[in-house]
Coordinates of N, CA and C in Angstrom, one line a residue:
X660 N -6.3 -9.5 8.3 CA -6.0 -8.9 9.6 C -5.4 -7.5 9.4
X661 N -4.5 -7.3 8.4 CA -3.7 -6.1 8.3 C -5.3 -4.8 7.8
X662 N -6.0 -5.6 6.8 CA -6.9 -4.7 6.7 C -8.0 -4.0 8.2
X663 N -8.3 -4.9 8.8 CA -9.2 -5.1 10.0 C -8.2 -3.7 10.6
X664 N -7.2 -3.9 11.2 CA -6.3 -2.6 11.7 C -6.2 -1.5 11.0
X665 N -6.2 -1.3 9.7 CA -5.6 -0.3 8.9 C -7.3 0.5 9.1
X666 N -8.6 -0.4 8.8 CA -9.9 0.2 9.2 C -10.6 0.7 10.6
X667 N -9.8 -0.2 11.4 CA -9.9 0.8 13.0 C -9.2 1.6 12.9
X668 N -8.1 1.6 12.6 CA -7.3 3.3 12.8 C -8.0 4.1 11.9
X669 N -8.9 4.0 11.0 CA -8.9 4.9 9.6 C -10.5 5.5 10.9
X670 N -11.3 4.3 10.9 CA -12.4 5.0 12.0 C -12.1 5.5 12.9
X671 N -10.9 5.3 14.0 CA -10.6 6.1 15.0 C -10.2 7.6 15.0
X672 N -9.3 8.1 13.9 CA -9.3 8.9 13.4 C -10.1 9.7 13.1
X673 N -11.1 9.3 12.3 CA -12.1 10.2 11.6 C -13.0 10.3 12.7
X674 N -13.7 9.4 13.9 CA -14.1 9.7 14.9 C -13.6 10.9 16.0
X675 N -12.0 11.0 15.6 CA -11.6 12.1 16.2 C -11.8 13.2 15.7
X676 N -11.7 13.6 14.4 CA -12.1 14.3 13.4 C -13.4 15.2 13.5
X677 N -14.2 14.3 13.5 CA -15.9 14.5 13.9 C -15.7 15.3 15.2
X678 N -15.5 14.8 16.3 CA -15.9 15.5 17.4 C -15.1 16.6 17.8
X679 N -14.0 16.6 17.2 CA -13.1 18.0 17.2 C -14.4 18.9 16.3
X680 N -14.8 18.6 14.9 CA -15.3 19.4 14.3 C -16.8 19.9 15.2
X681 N -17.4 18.8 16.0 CA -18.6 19.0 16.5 C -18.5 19.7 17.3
X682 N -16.9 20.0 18.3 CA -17.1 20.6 19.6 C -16.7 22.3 19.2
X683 N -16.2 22.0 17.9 CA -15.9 23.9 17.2 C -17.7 24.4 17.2
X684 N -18.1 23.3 16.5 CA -20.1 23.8 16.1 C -20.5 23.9 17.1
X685 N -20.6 23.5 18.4 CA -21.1 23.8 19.7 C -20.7 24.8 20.6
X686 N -19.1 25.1 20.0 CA -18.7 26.4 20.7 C -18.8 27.4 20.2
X687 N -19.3 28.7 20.9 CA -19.2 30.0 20.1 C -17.7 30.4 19.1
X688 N -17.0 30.1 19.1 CA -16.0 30.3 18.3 C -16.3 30.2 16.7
X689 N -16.1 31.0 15.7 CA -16.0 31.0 14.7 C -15.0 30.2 13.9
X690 N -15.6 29.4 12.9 CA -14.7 28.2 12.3 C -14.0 29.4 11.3
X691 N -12.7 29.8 10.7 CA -12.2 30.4 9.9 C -12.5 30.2 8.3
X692 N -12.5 31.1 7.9 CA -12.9 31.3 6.2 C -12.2 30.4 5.7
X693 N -12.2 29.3 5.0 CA -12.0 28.4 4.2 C -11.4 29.2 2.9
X694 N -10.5 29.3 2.0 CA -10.1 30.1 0.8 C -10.7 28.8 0.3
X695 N -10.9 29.0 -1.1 CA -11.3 28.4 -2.2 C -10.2 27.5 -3.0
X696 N -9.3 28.0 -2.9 CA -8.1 27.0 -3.6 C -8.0 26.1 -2.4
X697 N -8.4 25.8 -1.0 CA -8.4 24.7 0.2 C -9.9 24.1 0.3
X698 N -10.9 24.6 -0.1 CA -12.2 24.1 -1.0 C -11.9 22.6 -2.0
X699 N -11.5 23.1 -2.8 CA -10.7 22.2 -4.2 C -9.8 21.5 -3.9
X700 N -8.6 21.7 -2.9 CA -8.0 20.8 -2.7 C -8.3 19.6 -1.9
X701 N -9.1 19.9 -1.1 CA -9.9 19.2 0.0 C -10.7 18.3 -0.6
X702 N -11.7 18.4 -1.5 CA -12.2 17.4 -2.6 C -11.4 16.7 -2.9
X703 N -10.5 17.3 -4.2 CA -9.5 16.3 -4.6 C -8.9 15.4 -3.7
X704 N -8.4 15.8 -2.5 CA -7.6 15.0 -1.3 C -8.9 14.2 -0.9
X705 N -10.1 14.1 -1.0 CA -11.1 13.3 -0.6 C -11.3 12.4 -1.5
X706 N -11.8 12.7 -2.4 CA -11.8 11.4 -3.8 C -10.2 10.9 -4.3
X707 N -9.4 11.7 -4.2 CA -8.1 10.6 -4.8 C -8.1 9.8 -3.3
X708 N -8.2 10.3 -2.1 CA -7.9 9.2 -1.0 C -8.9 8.2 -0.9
X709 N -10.5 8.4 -1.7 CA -11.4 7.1 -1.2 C -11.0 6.1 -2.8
X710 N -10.6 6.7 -3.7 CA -10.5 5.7 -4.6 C -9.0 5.2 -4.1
X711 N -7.9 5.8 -3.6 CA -6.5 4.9 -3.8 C -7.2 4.2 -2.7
X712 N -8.0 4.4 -1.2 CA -7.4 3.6 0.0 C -8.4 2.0 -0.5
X713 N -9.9 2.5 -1.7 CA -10.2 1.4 -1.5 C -9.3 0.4 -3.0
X714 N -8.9 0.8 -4.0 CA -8.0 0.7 -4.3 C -6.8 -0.9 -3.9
X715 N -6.2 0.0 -2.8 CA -5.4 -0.7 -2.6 C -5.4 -1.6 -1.1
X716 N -6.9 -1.1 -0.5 CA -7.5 -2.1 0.5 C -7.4 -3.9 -0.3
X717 N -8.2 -3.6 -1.5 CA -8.7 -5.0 -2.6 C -7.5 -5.1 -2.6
X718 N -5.8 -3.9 -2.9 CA -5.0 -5.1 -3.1 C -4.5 -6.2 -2.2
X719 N -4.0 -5.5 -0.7 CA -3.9 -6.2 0.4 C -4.9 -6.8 0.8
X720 N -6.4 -7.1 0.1 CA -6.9 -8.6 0.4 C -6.6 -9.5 -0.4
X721 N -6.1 -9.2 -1.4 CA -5.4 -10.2 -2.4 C -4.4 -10.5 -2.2
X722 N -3.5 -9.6 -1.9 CA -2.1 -10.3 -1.2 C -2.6 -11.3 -0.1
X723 N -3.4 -11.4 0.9 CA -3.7 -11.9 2.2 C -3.9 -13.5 1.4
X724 N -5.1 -13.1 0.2 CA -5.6 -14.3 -0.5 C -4.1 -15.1 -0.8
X725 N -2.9 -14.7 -1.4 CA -1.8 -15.5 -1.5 C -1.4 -16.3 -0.8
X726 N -1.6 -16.1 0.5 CA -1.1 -16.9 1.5 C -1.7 -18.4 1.7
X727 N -2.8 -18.3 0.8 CA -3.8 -19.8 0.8 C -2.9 -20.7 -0.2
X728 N -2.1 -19.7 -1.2 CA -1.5 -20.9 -2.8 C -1.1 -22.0 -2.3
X729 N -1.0 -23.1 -3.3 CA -0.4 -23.7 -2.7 C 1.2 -23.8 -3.0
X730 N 1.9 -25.0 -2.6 CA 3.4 -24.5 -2.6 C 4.0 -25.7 -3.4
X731 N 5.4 -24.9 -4.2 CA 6.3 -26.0 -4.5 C 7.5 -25.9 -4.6
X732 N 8.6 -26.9 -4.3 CA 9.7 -26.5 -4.8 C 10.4 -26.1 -6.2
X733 N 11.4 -25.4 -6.0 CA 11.9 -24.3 -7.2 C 13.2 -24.1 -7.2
X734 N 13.6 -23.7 -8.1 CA 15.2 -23.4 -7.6 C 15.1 -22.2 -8.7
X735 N 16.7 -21.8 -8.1 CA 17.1 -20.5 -9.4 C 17.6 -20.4 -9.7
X736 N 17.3 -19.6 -11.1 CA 18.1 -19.6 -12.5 C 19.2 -18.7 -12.8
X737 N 18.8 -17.4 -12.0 CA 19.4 -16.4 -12.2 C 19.4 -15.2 -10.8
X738 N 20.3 -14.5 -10.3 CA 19.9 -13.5 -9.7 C 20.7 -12.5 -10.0
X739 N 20.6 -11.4 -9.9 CA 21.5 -10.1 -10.4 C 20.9 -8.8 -9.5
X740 N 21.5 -7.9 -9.0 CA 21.0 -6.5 -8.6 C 20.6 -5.7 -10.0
X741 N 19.8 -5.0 -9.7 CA 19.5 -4.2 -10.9 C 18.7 -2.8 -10.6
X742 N 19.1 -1.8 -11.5 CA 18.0 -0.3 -10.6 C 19.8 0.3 -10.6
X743 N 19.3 1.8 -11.2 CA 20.5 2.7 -11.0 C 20.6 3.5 -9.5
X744 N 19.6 3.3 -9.2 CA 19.5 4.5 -7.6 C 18.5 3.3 -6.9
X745 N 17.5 3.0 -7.2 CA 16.2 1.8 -6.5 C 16.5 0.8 -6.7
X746 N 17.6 0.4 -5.8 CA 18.4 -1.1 -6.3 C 17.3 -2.0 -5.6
X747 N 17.3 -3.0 -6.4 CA 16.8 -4.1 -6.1 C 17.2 -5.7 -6.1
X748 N 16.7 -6.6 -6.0 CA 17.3 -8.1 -6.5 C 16.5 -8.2 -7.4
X749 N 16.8 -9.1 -8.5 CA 16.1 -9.4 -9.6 C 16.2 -11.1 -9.5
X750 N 16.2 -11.9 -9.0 CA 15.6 -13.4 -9.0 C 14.4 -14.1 -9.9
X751 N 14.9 -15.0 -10.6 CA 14.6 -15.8 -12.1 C 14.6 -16.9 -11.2
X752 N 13.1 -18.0 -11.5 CA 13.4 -19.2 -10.9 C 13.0 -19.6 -11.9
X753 N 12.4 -21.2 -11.4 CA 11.9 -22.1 -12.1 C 11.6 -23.2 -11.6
X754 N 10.1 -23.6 -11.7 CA 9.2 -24.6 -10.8 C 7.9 -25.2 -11.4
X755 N 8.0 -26.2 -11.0 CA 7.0 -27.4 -11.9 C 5.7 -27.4 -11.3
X756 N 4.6 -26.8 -11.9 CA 2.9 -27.0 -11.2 C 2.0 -27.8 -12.0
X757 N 1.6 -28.6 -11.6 CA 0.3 -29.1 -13.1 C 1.2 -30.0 -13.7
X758 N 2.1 -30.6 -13.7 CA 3.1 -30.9 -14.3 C 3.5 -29.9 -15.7
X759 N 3.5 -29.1 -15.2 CA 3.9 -27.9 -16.0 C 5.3 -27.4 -15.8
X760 N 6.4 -27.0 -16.7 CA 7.4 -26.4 -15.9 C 7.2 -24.8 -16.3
X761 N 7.5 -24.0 -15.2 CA 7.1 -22.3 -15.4 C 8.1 -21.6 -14.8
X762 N 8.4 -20.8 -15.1 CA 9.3 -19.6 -14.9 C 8.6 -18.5 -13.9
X763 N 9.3 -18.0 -13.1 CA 8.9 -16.6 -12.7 C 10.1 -15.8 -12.2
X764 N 9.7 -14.4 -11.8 CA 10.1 -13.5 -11.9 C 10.3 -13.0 -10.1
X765 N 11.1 -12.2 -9.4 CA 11.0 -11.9 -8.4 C 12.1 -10.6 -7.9
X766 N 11.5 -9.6 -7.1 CA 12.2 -8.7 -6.8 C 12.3 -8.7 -4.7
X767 N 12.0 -9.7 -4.6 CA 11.9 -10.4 -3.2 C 10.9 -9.6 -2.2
X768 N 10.2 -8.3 -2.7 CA 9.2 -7.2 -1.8 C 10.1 -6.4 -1.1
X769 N 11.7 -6.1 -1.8 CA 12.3 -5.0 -1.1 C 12.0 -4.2 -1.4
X770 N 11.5 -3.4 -0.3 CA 11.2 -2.0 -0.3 C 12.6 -1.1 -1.0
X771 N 11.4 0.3 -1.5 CA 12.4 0.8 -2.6 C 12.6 1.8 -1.9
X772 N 12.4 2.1 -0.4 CA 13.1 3.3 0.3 C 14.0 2.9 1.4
X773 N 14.6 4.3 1.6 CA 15.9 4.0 2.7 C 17.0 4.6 1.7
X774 N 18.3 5.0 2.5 CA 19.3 5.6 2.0 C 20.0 4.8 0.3
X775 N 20.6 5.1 -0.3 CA 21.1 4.3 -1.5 C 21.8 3.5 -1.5
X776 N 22.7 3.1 -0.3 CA 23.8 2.3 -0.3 C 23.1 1.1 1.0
X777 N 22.3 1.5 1.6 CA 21.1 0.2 2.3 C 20.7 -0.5 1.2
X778 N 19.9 0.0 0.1 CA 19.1 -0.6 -0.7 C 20.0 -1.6 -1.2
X779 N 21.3 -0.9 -1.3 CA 22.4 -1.3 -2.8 C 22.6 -2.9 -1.4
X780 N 22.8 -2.4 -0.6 CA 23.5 -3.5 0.4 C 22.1 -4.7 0.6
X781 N 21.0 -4.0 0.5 CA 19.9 -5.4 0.9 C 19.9 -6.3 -0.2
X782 N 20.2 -5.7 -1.5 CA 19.8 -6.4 -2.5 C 21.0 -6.9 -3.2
X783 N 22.3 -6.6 -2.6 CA 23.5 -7.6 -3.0 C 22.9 -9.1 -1.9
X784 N 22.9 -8.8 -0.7 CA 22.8 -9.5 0.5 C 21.6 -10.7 -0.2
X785 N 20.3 -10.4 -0.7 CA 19.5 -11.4 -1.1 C 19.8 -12.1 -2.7
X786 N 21.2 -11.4 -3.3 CA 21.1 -12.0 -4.5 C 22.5 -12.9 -4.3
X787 N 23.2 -12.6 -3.1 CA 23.8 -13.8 -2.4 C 23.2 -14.9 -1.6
X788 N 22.2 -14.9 -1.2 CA 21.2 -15.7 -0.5 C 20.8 -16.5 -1.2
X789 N 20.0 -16.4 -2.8 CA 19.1 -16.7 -3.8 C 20.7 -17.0 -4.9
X790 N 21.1 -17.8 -5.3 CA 22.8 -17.8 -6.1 C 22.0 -18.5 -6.9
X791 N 22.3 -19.0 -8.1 CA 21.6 -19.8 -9.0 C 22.9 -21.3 -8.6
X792 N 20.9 -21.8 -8.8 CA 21.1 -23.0 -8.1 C 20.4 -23.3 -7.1
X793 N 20.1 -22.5 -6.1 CA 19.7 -22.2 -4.7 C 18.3 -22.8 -4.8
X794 N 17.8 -24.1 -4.1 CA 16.6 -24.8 -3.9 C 15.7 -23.7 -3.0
X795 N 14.4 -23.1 -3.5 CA 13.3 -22.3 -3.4 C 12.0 -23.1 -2.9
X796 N 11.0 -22.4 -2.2 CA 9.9 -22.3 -2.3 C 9.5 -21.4 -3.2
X797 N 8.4 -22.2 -3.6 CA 7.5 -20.9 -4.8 C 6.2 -21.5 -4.5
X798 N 4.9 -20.4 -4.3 CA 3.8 -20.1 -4.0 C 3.2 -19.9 -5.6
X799 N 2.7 -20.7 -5.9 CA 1.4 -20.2 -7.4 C 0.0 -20.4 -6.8
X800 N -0.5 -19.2 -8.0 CA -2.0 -19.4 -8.2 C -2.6 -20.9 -8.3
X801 N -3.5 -21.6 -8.2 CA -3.9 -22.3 -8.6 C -4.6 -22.5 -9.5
X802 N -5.3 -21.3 -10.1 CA -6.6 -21.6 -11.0 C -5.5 -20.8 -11.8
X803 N -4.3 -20.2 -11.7 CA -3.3 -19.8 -13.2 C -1.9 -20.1 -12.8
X804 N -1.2 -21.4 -12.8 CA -0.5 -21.4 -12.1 C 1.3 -20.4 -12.8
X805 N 1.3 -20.2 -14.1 CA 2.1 -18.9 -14.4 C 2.3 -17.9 -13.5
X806 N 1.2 -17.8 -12.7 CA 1.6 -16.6 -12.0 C 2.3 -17.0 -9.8
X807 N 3.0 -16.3 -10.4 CA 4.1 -17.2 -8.9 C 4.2 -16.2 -7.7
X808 N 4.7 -16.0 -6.7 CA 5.7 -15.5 -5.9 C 6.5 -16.4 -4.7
X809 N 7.7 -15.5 -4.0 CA 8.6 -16.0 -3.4 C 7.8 -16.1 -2.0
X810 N 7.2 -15.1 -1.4 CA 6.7 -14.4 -0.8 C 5.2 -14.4 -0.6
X811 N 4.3 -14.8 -0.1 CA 2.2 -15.0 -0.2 C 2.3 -13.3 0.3
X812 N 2.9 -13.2 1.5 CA 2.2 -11.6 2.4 C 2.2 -10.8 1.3
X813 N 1.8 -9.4 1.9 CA 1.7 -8.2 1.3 C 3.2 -7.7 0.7
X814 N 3.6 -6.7 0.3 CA 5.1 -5.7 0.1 C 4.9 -4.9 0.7
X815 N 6.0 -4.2 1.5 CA 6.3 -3.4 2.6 C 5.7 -1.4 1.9
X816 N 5.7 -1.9 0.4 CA 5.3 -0.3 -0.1 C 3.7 -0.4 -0.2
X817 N 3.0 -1.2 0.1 CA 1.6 -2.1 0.1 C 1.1 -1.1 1.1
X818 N 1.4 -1.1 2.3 CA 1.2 0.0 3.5 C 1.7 0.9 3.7
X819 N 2.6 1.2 2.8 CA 2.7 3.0 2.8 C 2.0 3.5 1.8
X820 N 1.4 2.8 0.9 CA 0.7 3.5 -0.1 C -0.3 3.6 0.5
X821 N -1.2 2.5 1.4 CA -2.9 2.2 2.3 C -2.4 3.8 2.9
X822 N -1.4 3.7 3.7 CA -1.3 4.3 4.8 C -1.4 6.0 4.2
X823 N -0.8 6.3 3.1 CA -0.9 7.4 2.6 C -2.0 7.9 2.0
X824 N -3.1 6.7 1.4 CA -3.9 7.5 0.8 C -5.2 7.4 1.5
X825 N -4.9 6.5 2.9 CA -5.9 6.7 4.2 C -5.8 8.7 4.9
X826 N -4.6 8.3 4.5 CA -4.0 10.2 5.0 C -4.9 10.6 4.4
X827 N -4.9 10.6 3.3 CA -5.2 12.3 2.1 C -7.2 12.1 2.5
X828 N -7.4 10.9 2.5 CA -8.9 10.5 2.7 C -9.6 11.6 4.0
X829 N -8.5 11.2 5.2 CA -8.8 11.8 6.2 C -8.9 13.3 6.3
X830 N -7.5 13.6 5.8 CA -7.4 15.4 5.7 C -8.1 15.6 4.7
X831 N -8.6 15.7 3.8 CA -10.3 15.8 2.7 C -10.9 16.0 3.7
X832 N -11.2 14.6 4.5 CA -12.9 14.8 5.3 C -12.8 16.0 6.3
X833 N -11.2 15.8 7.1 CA -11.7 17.0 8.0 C -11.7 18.1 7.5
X834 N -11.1 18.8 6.1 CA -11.3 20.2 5.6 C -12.6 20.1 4.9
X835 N -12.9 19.4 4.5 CA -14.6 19.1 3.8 C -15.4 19.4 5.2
X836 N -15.1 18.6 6.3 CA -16.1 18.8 7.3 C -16.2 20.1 8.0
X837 N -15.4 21.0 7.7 CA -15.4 22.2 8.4 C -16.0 23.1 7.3
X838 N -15.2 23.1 6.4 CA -16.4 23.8 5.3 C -17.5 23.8 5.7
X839 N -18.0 22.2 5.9 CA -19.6 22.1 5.5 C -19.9 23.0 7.3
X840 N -19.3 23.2 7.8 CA -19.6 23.5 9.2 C -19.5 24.7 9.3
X841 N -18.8 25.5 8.3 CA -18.4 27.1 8.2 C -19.8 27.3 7.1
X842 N -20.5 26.5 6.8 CA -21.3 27.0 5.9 C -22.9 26.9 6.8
X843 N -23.1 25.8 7.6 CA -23.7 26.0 8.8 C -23.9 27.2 9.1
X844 N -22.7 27.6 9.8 CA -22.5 28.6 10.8 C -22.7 30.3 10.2
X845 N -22.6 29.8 9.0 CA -22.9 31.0 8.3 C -24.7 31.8 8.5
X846 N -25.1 30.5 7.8 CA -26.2 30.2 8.0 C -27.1 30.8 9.3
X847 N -26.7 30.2 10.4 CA -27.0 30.9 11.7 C -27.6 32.4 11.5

């Protein structure tokens, strides 16, 4: 679903993009000289944005895929804040799959932005929530079940990364598409 939205906005956008550029090529108005160093950047901001957004599209379908794991109970071993400035929780469980018993690891998907003493405060707040001892759910892979989380959805930095490198994709296409339009127009 998150993807389905992140791809209408990415086409609505660039739909706007287009017809702004179309209605400059239709009007007598002259598109402005492009410098050469906004040439090159404009590429780069086009290929680093189509490889991160598809990138990290596949990874938000794989986080989505998590939400199928199946589930078990777990408890915990350990929790502690950790991180000198990007505080976080650090949560150590342990949970039986396969009749297997397995360990994992967890930083609960707190986001690593916001002021320093939020962060410091979210991540005391969930490593008093999670105290060792504390009876868990835990989500594994099934076809590896080693690999665990607290959490199936996405992480909250999951969409600012989509969201950023949908940016850079866009601003490429529209300085690429004016180029290619200033080079048109030359042409004329």
């Amino acid at each position: 679903m998150y993807l389905a939205v992140i791809i209408i906005l990415a086409s609505f956008l660039t739909a706007i993009s287009i017809l702004v550029a179309v209605k400059f090529l239709n009007s007598n108005k002259r598109i402005p000289r492009i410098p050469t160093f906004l040439k090159i950047f404009a590429t780069l901001l086009l290929l680093s944005g189509l490889i991160f957004t598809t990138f990290f599209s596949f990874k938000l379908q794989s986080s989505e895929a998590r939400k199928t794991w199946p589930s078990v109970n777990g408890v915990v071993l350990s929790s502690e804040v950790i991180g000198d400035r990007a505080f976080r929780p650090d949560i150590e469980y342990q949970y039986v799959a396969n009749k297997d018993t397995l360990r994992g690891k967890s930083f609960l998907n707190q986001p690593g932005f916001g002021g320093r003493m939020n962060r410091l405060d979210a991540a005391e707040k969930n490593v008093l929530k999670y105290k060792a001892g504390t009876s868990i759910t835990v989500f594994y892979n099934p076809k590896f079940p080693e690999i665990s989380t607290l959490f199936p959805g996405p992480a909250y930095s999951l969409f600012l990364k989509l969201g950023s490198s949908t940016l850079f994709l866009l601003f490429g296409a529209t300085i690429s598409l004016m180029w290619l339009l200033q080079k048109k127009q030359i042409l004329r």
